Coordinates of N, CA and C in Angstrom, one line a residue:
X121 N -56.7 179.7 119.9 CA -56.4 180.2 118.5 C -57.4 181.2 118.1
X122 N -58.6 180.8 118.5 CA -59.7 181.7 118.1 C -59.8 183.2 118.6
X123 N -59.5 183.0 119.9 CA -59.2 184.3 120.7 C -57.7 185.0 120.0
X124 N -56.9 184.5 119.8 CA -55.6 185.5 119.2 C -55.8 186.1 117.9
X125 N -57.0 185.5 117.0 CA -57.5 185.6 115.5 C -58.2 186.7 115.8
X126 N -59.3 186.8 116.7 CA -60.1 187.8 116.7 C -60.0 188.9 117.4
X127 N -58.7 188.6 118.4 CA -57.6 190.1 119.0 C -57.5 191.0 117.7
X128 N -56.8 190.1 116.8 CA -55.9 191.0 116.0 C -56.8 191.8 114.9
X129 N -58.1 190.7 114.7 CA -59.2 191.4 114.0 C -59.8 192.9 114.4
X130 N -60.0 192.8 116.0 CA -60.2 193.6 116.6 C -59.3 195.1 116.9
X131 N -58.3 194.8 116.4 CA -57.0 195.7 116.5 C -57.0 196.4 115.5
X132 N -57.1 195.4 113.9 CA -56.8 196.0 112.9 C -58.3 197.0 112.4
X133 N -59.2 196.4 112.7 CA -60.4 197.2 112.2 C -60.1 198.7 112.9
X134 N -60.5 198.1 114.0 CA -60.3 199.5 115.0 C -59.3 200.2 114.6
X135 N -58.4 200.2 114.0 CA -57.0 200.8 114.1 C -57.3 202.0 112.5
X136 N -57.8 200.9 111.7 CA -58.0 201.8 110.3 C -59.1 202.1 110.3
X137 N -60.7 201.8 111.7 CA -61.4 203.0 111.6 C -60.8 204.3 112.0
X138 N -59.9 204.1 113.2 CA -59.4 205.7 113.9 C -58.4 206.0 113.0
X139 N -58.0 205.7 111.6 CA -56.9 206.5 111.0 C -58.4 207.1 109.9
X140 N -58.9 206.1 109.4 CA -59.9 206.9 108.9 C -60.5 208.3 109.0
X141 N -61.1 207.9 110.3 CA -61.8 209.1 111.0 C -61.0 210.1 111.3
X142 N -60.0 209.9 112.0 CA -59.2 211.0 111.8 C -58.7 212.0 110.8
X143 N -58.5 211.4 109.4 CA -58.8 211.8 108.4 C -59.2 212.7 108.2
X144 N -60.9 212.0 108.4 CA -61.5 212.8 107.9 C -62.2 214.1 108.5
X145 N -61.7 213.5 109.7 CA -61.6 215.1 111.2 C -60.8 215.8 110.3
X146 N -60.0 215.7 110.2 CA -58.9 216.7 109.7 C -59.2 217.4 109.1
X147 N -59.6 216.7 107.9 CA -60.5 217.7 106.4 C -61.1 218.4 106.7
X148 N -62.0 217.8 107.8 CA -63.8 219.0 107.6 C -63.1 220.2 109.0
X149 N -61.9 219.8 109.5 CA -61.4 221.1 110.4 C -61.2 222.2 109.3
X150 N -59.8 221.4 108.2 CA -59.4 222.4 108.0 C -60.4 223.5 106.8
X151 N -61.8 223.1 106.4 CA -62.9 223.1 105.6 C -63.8 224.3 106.4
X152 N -63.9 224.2 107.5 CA -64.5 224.8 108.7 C -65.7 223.9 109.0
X153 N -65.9 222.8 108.1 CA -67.2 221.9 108.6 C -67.4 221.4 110.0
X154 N -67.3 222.0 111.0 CA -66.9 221.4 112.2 C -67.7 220.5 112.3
X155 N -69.2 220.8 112.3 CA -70.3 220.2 112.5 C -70.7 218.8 112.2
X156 N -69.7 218.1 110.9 CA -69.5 217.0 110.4 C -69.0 216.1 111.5
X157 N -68.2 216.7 112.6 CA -67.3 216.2 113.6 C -68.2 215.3 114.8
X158 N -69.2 215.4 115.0 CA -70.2 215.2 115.5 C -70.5 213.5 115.5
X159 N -71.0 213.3 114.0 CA -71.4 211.9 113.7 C -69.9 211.0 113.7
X160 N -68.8 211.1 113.7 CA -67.9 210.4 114.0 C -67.7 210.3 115.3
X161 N -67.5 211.5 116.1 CA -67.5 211.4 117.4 C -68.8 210.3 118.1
X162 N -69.8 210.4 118.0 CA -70.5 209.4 117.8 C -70.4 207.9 117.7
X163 N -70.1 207.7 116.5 CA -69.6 206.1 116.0 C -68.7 206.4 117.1
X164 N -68.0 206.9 117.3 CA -66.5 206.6 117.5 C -66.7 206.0 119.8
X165 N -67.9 206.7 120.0 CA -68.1 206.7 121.0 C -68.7 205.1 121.3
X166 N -69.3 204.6 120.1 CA -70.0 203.7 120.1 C -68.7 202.1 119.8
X167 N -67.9 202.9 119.2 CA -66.7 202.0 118.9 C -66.0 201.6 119.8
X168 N -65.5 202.8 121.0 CA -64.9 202.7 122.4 C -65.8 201.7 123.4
X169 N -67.0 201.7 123.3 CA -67.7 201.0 124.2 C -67.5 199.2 123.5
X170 N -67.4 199.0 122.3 CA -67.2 197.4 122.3 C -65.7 197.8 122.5
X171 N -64.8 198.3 122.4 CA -63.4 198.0 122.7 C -63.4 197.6 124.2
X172 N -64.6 198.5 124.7 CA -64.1 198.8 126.5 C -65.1 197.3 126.6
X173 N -66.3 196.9 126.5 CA -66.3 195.3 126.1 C -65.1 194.3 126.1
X174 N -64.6 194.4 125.1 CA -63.2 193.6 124.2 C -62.6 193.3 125.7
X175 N -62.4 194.4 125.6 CA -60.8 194.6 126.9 C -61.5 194.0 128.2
X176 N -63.0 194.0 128.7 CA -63.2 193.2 130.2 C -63.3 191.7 129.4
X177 N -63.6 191.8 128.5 CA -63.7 190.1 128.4 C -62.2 189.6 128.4
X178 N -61.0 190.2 127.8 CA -59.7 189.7 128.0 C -58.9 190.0 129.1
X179 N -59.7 191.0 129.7 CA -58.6 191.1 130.7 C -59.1 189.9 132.2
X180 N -60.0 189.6 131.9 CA -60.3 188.4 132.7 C -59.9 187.1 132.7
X181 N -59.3 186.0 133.0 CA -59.1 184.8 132.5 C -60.6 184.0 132.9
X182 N -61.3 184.3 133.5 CA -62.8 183.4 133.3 C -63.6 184.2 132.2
X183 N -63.7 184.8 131.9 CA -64.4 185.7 130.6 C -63.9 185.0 129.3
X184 N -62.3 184.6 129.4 CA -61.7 184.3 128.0 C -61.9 183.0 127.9
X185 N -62.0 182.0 129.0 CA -62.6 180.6 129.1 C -64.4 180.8 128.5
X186 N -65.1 181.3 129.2 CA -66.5 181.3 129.0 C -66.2 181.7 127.2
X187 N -66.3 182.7 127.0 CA -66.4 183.2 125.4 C -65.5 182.8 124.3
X188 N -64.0 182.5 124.8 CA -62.9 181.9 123.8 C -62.7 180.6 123.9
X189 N -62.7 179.8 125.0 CA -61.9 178.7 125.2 C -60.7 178.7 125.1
X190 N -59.6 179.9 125.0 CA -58.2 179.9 125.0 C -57.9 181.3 125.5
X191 N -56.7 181.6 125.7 CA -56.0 182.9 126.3 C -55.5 183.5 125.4
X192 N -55.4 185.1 125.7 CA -54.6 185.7 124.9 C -54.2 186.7 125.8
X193 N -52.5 186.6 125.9 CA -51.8 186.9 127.1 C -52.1 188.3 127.3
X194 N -51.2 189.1 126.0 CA -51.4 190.3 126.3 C -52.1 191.3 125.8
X195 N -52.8 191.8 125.9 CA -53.5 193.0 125.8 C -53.6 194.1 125.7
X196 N -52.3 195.0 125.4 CA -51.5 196.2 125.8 C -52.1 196.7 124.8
X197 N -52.1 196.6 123.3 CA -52.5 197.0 122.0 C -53.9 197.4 122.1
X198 N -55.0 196.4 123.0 CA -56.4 197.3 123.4 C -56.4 197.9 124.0
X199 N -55.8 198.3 125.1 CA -55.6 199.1 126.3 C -55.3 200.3 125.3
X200 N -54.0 200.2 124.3 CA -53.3 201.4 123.6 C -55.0 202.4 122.6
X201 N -55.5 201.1 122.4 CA -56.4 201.4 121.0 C -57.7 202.6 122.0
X202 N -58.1 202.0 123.3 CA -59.2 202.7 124.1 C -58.3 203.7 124.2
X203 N -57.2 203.9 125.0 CA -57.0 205.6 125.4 C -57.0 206.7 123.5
X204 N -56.4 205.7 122.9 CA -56.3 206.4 121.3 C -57.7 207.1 121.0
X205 N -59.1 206.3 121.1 CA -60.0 206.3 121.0 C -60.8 207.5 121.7
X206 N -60.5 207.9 123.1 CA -61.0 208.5 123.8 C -60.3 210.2 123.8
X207 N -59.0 209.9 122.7 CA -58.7 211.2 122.9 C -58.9 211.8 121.5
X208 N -59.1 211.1 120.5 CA -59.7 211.3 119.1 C -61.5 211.5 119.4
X209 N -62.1 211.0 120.5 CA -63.8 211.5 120.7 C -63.7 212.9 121.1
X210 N -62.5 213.2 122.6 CA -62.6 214.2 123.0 C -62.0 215.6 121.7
X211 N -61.1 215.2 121.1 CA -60.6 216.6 120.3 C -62.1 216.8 119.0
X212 N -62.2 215.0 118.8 CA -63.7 215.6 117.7 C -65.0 216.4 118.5
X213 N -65.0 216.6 119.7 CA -65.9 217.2 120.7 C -65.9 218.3 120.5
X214 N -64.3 219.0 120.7 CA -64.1 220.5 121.3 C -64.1 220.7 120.1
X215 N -63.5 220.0 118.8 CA -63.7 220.7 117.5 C -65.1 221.0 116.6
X216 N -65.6 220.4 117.4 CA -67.0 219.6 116.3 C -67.9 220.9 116.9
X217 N -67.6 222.0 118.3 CA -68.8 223.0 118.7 C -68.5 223.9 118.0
X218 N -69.3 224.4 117.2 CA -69.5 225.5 116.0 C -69.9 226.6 117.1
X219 N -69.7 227.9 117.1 CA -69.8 229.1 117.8 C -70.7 230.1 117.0
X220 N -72.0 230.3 117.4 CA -72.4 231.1 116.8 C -72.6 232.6 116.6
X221 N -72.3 233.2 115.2 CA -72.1 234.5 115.3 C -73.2 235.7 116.0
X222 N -72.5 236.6 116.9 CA -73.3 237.4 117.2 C -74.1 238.4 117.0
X223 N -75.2 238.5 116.7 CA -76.1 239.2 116.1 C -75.6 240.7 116.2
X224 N -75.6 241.7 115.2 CA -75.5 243.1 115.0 C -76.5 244.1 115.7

């Protein structure tokens, strides 16, 4: 039970930090703030790494015995949240390099 509680915990946070963030990518694009883009990319990097955590501890059945004491079958929705994750770091990457003007 405790493992299916804290899937979905895991799902939802993650899910409305990447709509968040995204957000607020959006804004500081269309602002020209690129540079803002940075410290989310960031978090966001640091966010992917407990998902990529999340996902070895469930995709194992001795991992989910050791840490949960129960199963939780499927996993598809973490799997979906990490590639989400990894292509919202990468666009905040290419968006986030500011180009600087060339001197006269």
């Amino acid at each position: 039970m405790f493992a299916t509680v804290f899937y979905w915990i895991i799902i939802a946070a993650t899910g409305l930090w990447g709509i968040w963030s995204a957000a607020w990518s959006i804004i500081y694009v269309t602002k020209h703030e690129n540079g803002n883009l940075w410290i989310f990319a960031i978090i966001n990097v640091l966010i992917l790494a407990l998902i990529g955590l999340a996902d070895l501890i469930y995709s194992t059945e001795g991992n989910q015995w050791y840490w949960f004491s129960s199963t939780r079958a499927d996993i598809s929705l973490l799997v979906y949240m990490l590639i989400a994750y990894c292509a919202l770091v990468v666009l905040q990457v290419l968006f986030g390099i500011t180009r600087k003007p060339k001197k006269a």
